[in-house]
Every structure is written in structure tokens, then in C-alpha cells.
Tab-separated table of C-alpha atoms and ligand atoms in Angstrom:
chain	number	residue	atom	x	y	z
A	1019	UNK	CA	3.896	9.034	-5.641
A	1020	UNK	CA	1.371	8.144	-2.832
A	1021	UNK	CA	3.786	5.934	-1.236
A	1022	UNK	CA	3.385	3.261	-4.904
A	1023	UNK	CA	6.398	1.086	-6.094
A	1024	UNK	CA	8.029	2.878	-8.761
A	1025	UNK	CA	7.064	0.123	-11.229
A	1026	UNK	CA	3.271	1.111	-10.962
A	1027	UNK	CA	1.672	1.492	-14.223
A	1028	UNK	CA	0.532	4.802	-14.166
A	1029	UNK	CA	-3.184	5.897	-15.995
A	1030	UNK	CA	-3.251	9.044	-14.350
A	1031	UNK	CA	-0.705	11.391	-12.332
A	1032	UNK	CA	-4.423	13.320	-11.186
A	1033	UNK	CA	-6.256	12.143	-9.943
A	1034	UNK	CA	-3.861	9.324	-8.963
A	1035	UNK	CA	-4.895	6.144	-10.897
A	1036	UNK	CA	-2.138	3.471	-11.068
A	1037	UNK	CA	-1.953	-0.980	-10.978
A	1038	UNK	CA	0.771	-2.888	-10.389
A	1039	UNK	CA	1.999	-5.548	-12.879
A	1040	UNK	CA	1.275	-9.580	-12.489
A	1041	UNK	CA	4.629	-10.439	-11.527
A	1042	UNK	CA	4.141	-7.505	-8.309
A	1043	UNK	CA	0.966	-8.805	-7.454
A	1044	UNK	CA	1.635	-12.204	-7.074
A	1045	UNK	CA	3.968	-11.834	-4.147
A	1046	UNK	CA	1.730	-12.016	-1.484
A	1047	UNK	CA	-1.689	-13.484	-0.431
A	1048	UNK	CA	-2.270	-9.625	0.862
A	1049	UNK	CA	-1.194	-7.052	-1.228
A	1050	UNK	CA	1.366	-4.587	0.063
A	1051	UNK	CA	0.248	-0.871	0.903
A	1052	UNK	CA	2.950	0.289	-1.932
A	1053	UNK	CA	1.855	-2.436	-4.659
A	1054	UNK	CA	-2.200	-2.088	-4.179
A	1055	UNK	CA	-4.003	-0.280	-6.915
A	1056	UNK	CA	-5.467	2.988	-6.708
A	1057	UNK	CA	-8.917	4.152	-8.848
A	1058	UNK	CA	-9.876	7.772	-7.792
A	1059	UNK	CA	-12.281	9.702	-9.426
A	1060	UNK	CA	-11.592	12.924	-8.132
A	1061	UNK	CA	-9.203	14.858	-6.149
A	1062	UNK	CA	-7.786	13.295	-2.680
A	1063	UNK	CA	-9.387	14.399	0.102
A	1064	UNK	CA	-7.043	15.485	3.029
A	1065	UNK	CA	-9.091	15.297	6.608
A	1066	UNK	CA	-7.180	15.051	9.570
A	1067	UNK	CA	-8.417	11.746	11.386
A	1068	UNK	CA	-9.235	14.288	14.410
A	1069	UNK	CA	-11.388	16.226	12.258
A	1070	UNK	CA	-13.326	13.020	10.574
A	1071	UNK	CA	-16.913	12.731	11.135
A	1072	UNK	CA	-19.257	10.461	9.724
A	1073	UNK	CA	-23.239	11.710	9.609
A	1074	UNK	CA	-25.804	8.876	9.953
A	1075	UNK	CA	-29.179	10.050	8.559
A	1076	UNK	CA	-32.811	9.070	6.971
A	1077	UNK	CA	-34.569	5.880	8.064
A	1078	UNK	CA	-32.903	5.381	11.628
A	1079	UNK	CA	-34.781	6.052	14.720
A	1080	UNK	CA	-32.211	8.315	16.040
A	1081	UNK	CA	-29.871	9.981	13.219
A	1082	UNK	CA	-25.726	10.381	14.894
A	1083	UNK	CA	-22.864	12.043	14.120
A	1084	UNK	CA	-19.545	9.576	14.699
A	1085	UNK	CA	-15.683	10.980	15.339
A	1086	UNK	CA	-13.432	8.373	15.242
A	1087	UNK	CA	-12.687	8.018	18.628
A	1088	UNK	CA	-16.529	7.017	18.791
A	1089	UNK	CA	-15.907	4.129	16.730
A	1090	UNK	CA	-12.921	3.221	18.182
A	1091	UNK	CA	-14.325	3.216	21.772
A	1092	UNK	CA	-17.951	1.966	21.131
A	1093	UNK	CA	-18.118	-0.893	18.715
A	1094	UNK	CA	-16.027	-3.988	18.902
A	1095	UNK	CA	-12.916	-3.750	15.972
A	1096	UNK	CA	-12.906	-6.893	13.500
A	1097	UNK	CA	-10.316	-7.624	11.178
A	1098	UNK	CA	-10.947	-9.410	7.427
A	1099	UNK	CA	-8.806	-9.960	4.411
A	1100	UNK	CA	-11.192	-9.098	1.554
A	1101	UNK	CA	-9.949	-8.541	-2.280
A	1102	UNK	CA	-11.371	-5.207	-3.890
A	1103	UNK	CA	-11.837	-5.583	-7.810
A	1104	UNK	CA	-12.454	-2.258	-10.046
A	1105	UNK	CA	-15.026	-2.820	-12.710
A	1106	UNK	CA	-12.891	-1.750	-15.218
A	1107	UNK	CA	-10.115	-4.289	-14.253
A	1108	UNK	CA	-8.985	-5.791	-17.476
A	1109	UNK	CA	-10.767	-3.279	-19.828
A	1110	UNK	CA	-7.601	-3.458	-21.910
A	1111	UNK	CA	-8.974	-6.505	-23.557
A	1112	UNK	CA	-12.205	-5.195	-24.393
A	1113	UNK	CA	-10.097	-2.167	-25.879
A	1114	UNK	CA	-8.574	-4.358	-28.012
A	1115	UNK	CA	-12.191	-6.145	-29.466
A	1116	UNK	CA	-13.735	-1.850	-29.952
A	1117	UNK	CA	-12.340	1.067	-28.944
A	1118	UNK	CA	-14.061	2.218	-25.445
A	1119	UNK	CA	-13.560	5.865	-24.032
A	1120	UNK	CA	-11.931	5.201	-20.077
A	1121	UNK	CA	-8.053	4.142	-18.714
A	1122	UNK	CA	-7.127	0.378	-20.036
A	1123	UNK	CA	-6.330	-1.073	-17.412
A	1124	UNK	CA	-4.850	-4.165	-17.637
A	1125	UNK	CA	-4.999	-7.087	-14.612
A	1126	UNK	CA	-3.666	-4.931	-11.459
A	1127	UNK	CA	-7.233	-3.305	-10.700
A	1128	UNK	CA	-7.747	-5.779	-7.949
A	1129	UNK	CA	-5.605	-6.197	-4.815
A	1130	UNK	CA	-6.280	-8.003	-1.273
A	1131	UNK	CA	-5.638	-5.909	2.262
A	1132	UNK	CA	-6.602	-7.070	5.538
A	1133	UNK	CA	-8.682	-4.352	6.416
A	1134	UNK	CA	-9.819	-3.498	10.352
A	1135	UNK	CA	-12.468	-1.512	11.702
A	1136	UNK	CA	-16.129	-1.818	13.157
A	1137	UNK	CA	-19.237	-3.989	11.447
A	1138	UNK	CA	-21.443	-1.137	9.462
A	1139	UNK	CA	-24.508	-3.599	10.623
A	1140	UNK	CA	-23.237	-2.304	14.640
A	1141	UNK	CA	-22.904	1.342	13.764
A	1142	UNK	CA	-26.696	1.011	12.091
A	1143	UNK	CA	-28.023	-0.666	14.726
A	1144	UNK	CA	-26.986	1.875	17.344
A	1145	UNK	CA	-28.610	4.271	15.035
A	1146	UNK	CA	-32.106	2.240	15.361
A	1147	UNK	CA	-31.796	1.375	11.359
A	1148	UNK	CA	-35.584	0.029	9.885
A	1149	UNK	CA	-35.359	-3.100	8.647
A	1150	UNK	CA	-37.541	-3.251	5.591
A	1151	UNK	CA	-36.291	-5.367	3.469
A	1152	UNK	CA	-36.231	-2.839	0.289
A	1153	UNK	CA	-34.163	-0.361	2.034
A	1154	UNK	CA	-30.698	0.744	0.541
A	1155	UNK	CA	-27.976	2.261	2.497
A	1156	UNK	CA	-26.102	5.096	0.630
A	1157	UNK	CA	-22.255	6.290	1.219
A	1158	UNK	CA	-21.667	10.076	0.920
A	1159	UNK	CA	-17.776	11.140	0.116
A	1160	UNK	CA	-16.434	14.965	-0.333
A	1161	UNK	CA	-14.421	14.138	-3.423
A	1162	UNK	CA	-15.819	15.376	-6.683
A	1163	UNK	CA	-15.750	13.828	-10.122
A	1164	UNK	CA	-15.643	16.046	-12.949
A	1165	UNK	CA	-16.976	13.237	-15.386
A	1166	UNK	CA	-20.397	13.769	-14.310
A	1167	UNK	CA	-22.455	16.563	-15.305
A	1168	UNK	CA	-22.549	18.925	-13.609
A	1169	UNK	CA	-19.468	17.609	-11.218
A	1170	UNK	CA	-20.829	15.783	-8.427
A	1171	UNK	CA	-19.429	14.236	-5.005
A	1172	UNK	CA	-18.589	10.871	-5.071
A	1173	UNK	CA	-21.428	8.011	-4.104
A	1174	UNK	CA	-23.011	5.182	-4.094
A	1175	UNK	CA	-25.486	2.476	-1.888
A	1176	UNK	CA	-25.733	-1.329	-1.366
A	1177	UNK	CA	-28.894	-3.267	-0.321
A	1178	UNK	CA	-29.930	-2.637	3.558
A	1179	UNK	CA	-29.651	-6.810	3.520
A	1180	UNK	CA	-25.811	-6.608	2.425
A	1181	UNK	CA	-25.050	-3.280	4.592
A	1182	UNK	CA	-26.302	-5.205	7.560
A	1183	UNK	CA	-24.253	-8.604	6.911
A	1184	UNK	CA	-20.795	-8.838	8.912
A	1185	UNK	CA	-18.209	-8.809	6.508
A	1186	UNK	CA	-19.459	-4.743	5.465
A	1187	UNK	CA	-17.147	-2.791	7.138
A	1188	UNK	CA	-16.443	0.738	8.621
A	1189	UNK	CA	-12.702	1.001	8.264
A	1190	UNK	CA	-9.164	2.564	9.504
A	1191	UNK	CA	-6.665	0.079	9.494
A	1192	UNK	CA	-5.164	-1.616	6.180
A	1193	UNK	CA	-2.514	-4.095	6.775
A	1194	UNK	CA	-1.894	-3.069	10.155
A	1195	UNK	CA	-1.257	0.616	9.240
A	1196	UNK	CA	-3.641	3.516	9.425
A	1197	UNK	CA	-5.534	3.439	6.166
A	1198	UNK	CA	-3.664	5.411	4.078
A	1199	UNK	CA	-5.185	8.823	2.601
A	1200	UNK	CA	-5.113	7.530	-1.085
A	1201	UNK	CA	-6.949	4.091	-0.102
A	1202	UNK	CA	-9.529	6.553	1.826
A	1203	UNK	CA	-8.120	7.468	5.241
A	1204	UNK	CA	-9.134	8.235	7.650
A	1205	UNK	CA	-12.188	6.058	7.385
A	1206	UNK	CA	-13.819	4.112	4.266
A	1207	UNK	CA	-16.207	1.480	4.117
A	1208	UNK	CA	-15.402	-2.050	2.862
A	1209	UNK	CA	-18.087	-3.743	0.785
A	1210	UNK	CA	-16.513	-7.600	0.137
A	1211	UNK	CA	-18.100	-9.406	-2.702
A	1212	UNK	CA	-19.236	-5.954	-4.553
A	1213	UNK	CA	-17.470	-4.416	-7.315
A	1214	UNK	CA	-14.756	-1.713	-5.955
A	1215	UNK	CA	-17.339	1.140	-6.904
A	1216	UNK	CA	-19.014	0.291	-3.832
A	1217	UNK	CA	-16.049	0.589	-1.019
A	1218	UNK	CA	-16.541	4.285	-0.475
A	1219	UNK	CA	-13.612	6.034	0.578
A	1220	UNK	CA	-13.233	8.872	3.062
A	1221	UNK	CA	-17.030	8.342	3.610
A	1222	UNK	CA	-18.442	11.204	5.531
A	1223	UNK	CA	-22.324	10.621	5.281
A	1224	UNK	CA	-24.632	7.334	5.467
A	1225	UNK	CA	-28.371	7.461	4.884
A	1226	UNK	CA	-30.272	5.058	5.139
A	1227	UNK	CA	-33.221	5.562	2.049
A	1228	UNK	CA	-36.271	3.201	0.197
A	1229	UNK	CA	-34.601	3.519	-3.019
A	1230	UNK	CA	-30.905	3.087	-4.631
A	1231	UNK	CA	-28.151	6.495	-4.396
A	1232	UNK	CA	-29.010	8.590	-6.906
A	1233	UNK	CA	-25.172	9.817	-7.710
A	1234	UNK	CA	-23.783	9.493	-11.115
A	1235	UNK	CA	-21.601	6.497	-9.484
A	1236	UNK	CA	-24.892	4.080	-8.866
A	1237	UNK	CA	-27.238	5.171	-11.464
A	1238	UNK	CA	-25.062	6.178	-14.994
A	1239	UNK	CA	-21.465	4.864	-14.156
A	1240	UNK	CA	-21.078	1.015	-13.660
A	1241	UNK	CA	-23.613	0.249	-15.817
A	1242	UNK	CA	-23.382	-2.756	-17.846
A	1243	UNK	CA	-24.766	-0.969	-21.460
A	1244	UNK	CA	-25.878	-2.777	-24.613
A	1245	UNK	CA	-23.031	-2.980	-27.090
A	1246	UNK	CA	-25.094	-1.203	-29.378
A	1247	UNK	CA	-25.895	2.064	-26.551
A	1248	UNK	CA	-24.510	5.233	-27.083
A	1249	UNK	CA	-22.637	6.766	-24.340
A	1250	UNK	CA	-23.813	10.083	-25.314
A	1251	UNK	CA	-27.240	9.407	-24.970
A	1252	UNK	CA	-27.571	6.900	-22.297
A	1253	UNK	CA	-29.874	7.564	-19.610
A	1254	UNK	CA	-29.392	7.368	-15.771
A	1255	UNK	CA	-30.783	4.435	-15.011
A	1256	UNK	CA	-30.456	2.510	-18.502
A	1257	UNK	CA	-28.149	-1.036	-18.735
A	1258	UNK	CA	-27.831	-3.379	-15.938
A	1259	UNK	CA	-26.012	-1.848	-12.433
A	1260	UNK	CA	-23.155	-3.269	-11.209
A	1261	UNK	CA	-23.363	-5.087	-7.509
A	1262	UNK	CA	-21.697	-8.007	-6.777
A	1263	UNK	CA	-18.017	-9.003	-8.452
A	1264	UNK	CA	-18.206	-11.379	-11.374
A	1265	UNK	CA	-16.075	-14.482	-11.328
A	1266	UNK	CA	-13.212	-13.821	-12.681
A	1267	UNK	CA	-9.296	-15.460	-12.780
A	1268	UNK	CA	-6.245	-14.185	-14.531
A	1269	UNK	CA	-2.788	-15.333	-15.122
A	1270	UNK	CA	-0.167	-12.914	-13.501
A	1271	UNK	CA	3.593	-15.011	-14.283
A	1272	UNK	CA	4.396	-15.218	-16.224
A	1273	UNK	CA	3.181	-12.018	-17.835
A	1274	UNK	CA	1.741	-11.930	-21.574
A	1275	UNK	CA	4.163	-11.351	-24.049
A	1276	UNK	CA	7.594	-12.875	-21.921
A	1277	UNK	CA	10.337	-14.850	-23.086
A	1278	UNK	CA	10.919	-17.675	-20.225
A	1279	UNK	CA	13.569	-20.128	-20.578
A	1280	UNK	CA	12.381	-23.962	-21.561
A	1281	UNK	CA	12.190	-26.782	-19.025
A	1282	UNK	CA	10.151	-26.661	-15.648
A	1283	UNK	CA	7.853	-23.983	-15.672
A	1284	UNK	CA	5.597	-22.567	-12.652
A	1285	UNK	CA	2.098	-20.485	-13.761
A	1286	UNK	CA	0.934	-18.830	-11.455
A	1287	UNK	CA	-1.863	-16.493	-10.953
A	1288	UNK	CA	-5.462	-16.175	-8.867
A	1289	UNK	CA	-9.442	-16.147	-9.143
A	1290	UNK	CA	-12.043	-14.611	-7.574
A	1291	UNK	CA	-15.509	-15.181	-7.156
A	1292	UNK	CA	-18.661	-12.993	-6.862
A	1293	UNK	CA	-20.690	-12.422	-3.320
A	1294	UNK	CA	-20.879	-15.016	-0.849
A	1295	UNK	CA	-19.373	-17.850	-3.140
A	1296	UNK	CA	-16.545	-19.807	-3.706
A	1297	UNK	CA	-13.435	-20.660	-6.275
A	1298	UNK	CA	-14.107	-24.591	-6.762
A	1299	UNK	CA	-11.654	-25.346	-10.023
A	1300	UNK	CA	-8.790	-23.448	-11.934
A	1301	UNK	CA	-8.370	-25.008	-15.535
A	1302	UNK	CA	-5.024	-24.094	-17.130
A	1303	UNK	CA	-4.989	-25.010	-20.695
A	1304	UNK	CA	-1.696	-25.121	-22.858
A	1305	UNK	CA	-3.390	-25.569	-26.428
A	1306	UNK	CA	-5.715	-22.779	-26.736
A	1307	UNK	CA	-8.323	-24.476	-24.789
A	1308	UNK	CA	-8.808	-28.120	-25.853
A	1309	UNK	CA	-7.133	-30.199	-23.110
A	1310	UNK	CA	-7.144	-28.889	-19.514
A	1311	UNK	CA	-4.907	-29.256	-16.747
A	1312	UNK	CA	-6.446	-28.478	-13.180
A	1313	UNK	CA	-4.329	-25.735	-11.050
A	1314	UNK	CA	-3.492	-26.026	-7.284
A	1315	UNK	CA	-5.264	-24.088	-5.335
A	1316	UNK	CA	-3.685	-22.477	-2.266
A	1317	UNK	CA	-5.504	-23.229	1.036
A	1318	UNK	CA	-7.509	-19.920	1.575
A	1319	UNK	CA	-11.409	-20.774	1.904
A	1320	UNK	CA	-12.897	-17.396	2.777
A	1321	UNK	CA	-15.348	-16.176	0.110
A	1322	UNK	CA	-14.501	-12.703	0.966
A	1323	UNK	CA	-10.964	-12.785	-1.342
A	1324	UNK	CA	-9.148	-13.982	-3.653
A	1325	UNK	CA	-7.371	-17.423	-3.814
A	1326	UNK	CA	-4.034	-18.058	-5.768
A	1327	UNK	CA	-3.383	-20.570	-7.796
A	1328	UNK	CA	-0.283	-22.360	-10.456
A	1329	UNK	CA	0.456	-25.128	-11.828
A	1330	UNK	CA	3.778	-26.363	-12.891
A	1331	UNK	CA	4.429	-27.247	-16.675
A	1332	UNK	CA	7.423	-28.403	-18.934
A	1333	UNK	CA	7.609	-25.792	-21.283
A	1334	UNK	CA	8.932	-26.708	-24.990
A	1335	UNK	CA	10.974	-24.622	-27.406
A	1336	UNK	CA	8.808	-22.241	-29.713
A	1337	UNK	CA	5.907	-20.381	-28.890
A	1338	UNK	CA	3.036	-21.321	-26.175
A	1339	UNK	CA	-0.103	-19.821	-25.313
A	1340	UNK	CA	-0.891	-20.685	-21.798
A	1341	UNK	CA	-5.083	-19.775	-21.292
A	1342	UNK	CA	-6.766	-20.168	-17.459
A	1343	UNK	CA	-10.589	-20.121	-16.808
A	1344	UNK	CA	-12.412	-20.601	-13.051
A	1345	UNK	CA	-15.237	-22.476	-11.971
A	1346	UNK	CA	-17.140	-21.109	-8.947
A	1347	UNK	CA	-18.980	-23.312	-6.278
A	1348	UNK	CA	-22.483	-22.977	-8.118
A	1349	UNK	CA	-20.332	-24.483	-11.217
A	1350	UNK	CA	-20.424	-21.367	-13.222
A	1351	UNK	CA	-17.729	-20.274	-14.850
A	1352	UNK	CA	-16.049	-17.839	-17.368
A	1353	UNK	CA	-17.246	-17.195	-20.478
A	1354	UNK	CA	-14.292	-17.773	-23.387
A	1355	UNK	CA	-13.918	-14.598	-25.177
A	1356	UNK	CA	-13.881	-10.066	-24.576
A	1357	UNK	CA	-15.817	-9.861	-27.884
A	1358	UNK	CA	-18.772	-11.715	-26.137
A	1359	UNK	CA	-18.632	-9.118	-23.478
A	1360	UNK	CA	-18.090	-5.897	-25.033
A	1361	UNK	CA	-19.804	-2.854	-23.175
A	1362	UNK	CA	-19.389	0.711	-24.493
A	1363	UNK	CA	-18.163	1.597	-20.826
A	1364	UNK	CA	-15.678	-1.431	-20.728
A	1365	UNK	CA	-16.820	-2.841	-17.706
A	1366	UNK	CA	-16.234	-6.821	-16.318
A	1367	UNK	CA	-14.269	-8.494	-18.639
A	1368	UNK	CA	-13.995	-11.773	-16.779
A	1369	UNK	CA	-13.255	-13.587	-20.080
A	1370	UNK	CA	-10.787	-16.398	-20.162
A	1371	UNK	CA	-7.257	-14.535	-19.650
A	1372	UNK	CA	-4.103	-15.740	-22.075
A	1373	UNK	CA	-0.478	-15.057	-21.826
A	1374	UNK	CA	1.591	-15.502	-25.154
A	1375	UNK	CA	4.986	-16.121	-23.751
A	1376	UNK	CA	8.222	-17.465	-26.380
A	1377	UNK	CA	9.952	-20.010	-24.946
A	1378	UNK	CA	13.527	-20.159	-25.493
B	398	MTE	N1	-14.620	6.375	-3.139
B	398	MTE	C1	-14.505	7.685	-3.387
B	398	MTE	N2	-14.900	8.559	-2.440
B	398	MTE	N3	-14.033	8.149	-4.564
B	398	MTE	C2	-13.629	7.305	-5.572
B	398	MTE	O1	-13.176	7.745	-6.631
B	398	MTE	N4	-13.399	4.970	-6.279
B	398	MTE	C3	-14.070	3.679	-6.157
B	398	MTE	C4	-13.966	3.145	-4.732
B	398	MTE	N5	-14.310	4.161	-3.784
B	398	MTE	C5	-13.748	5.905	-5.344
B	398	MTE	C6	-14.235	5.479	-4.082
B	398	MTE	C7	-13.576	2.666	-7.056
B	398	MTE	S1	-14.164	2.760	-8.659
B	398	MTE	C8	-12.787	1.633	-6.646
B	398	MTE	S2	-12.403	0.376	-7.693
B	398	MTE	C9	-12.238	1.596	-5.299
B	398	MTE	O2	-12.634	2.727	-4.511
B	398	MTE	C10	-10.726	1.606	-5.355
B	398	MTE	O3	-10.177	1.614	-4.075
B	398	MTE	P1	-8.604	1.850	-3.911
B	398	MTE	O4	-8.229	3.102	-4.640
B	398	MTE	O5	-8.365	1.896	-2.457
B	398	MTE	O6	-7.947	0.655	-4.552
């Protein structure tokens, strides 16, 4: 379906919502088109990349309408690899700590593309953007999500300062191939450093406002809630909104719960970390978190995506319980445990990730 490996774990047939497991993701430094997860909220848009056209509105000096060939033709065309993470990525594990209404996904809900297109901040600036400081740029998409009330189109804004820095981008390509409808072809905008929520897809309308979107996707959804909130009776506007990814790591092979053979063993798996900063230290620990071995890093230094790591180990008879936690360049790092996290919408559980694994 959608052009997915036939191994995708599958939350939803419709809207299409489907990760792929560790041991696919950790083939590549970019992600394949088939193996890259998918989070929809709604129904898949289908618009022709002929027919595309992208409205730029509210505080510009002169409001445009874009085709695609106007992109194409007028800006210059960067490229970036940049790692998308869901909010809910890993919401599995704060299922497990109290139930939470929502799909449980498990580690796939982050994958890496190199994505190419034009800078948002040149599109904006041909539109004569203000540059107040407090201004927020919204992203307006025809798909609409029945899980607001009444159903609404999808949307969502980022900070004026983020729209206009150059890693935001306006794109078509993914991986060299026209962005494919389910990632948000033709066009979708590419927010590194934010949580997924933010990367609009088949974005047909940006305006340019003083205050943050006011769509069910910014102001209810990707909220962090008090554990004690009600979902029923949560407010717009109530818990903490989600921006920028959280630092997070996770082990990917070998998966929780395999049987691998004893001798020289090779853990693999990668970390991320939020806006504008880096992965300094992977810590793999053997013995539920007492003694600490540091991973290898692999070479990638961009802040925009992920970096892989492993570390190889001689695995002993019986069972082991192999535990991973990242450090970020500001030294933070993860906190140990889902129940310290728990949200009743299940968002960012960057908690330490463990594999159980039986070695024989
Ligand atoms: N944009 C639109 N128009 N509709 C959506 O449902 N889902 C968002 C974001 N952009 C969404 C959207 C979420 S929650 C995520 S995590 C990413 O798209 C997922 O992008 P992908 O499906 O290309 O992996």
C-alpha cells in the first residue's frame, strides 16, 4: 500500500498510518521512500502537481499565489537531509505505564529523507514578510481530520524567527524522487528540529499572523497535558505545545524481545536531538544502567538529523537487557523511565529505550 515494504507495521489501513521495524530502519543513514513512516490524519489529498497552488496571505506587503513552476523557476533549489520525528513516536511505552486513547506506535515514527526544494525564508521575502519578532507563520492543508470537533482541515504555525531560518523548507523532491503523494506531494513544507506535526503536507495556504494557528493541530493536539488532565475536558490552549523535538535515542538491532546467538555482538541504533543542537554521547549500558559503555558515533555532524550509533559487545549465555540513553551538546540528556513522562495524549516519550533479547 502507498508504495510501503510489506513488513510495515500497520496502525491504520485509512487513513494510512504505518512504521517500519528497527531492524528496517537501520539500513540506511536516509531512509528509503518504501521504509519511511507515514502519520496522516485525514484522507490523502490527490492534486495534480500542475494544479498545485500555494496562497501567501496576512502580514506581507504584497500577498501571491505560487504554481510550482514559480518555485521551480524563481528561487534557488537547496537540498538537506533532515530526520522527521512524530510526537507520538514510542507511545507504546507510555501505553504500557496507563492506558492512553491514540495508535502505539512503537520506534519507526521517525525516518531521515533528503528533502529538496526552495528556503520558505525566500518565498516570504518575495512576499515583503514583516519582521516583528512575535509573528507566527501558519501552514494551511485541504485534508480533514475527523478527530476534531467539528472536522477541521489540517494546520499548524512555527515562530516567524524559525520560518525565516534556512533549513525551513518549501518542498518537492524526497530522495531524489518527486515527493510522493502520501509524504505530501506535490509540495510540503519541511520544519527540521520541530516535532513532525509541524512539516505540513500538501500545504496550500501560508499566512503570515501576530498570534499562533488556531487549528485543532497547534492549539488542542500536541499538547503536553498534566497526567492528571482529562482528555474530555481539556481546553484548547491548556498543557504545554509541542515545538521543537526532544532528545531522544533508541535501540533498533537488535529488536526487543530477540533471541541472538552468543559471542560478538553489534548494537546498533540512533539519537536525535532537539532544534539547532547536537548528539555529543551515546551510553549503552548492559546491567540495567549501572556501568556504561560509550557508543560510536557515525560521522554525521548536521543538527538537522539523526546520527547512528552501535557498539560491539560479547554477549553471554542467558538473558541480557541491553538499555541506551543520549547526551546532547548542552549536556542534557534522557530522563530514565515512561512512568516519569506519562501524558494522557502519549506524547514524547524520550525515556531511556531497552531491548530484552535471550541469548543463546
Ligand atoms: N500534514 C497534513 N496536511 N496532514 C497530516 O495529517 N501529519 C503530520 C505532518 N504533516 C500531517 C501533516 C504529522 S503528525 C507528522 S508526524 C508528519 O506529517 C508525518 O510525515 P510523513 O507522513 O511524511 O512521515
Amino acid at each position: 500500500m502507498w508504495g510501503k515494504r510489506e513488513d510495515m507495521l500497520v496502525h491504520e489501513d485509512s487513513p494510512y498510518n504505518a512504521e517500519p521495524a528497527g531492524s528496517a530502519l537501520v539500513e540506511g543513514e536516509v531512509t528509503a521512500l518504501d521504509t519511511f513512516y507515514c502519520r496522516n490524519h485525514g484522507e490523502i489529498p490527490d492534486i495534480p502537481g500542475e494544479q498545485w497552488r500555494l496562497s501567501v496571505t496576512g502580514l506581507v506587503d504584497h500577498g501571491q499565489d505560487f504554481t510550482l513552476s514559480d518555485l521551480e523557476s524563481r528561487f534557488e533549489t537547496h537540498g538537506l537531509v533532515a530526520t522527521l520525528q512524530c510526537a507520538g513516536n514510542r507511545r507504546a511505552g507510555l501505553i504500557a505505564v496507563r492506558d492512553i486513547p491514540g495508535e502505539p506506535w512503537e520506534s519507526g515514527a521517525t525516518s531521515t529523507a533528503e528533502w529538496r526544494g526552495v528556503r520558505l525564508s525566500d518565498v516570504l521575502e518575495a512576499c515583503g514578510v514583516h519582521t516583528a519578532r512575535s509573528l507566527h507563520v501558519e501552514f494551511t492543508a485541504p485534508d480533514v481530520a475527523d478527530e476534531a470537533t467539528p472536522p477541521q482541515q489540517y494546520g499548524s504555525s512555527i515562530p516567524l524567527s524559525k520560518a525565516l531560518s534556512d533549513e525551513v523548507l518549501l518542498v518537492w523532491e524526497m530522495n531524489s524522487e518527486p515527493l510522493p503523494r502520501v509524504h505530501g506531494g506535490p509540495v510540503r513544507v519541511v520544519v527540521p528540529g520541530y516535532i513532525g506535526a509541524r512539516s505540513v503536507k500538501w500545504i496550500t495556504g501560508i499566512n503570515v499572523q501576530d498570534h499562533p494557528s488556531d487549528n485543532y493541530f497547534q492549539t488542542t493536539a500536541y499538547h503536553i497535558l498534566p497526567a492528571d488532565a482529562d482528555l474530555h475536558t481539556a481546553r484548547p490552549g491548556d498543557g504545554i505545545p509541542l515545538s521543537t523535538v526532544a532528545l531522544n535515542c533508541d535501540i533498533l538491532d537488535p529488536s526487543d524481545g530477540a533471541t541472538v546467538s552468543s559471542g560478538p555482538l553489534t548494537i546498533r541504533g540512533y539519537a536525535l536531538a532537539g532544534d539547532g543542537r547536537g548528539i555529543a554521547r551515546v551510553d549503552v549500558s548492559l546491567d540495567g544502567g549501572h556501568a556504561w559503555a560509550q557508543a560510536e558515533l557515525d560521522a554525521g555532524q548536521s543538527p538537522w538529523h539523526w546520527r547512528r550509533w552501535s557498539l560491539a559487545v560479547d554477549a553471554k549465555p542467558g538473558p541480557l537487557t541491553i538499555t541506551a540513553r543520549a547526551w546532547d551538546t548542552t549536556a542534557a540528556v534522557q530522563p530514565e523511565s515512561a512512568a516519569q513522562l506519562w501524558n494522557p495524549h502519549g506524547y514524547v516519550n524520550n525515556s531511556w529505550p531497552t531491548a530484552n533479547l535471550t541469548v543463546t
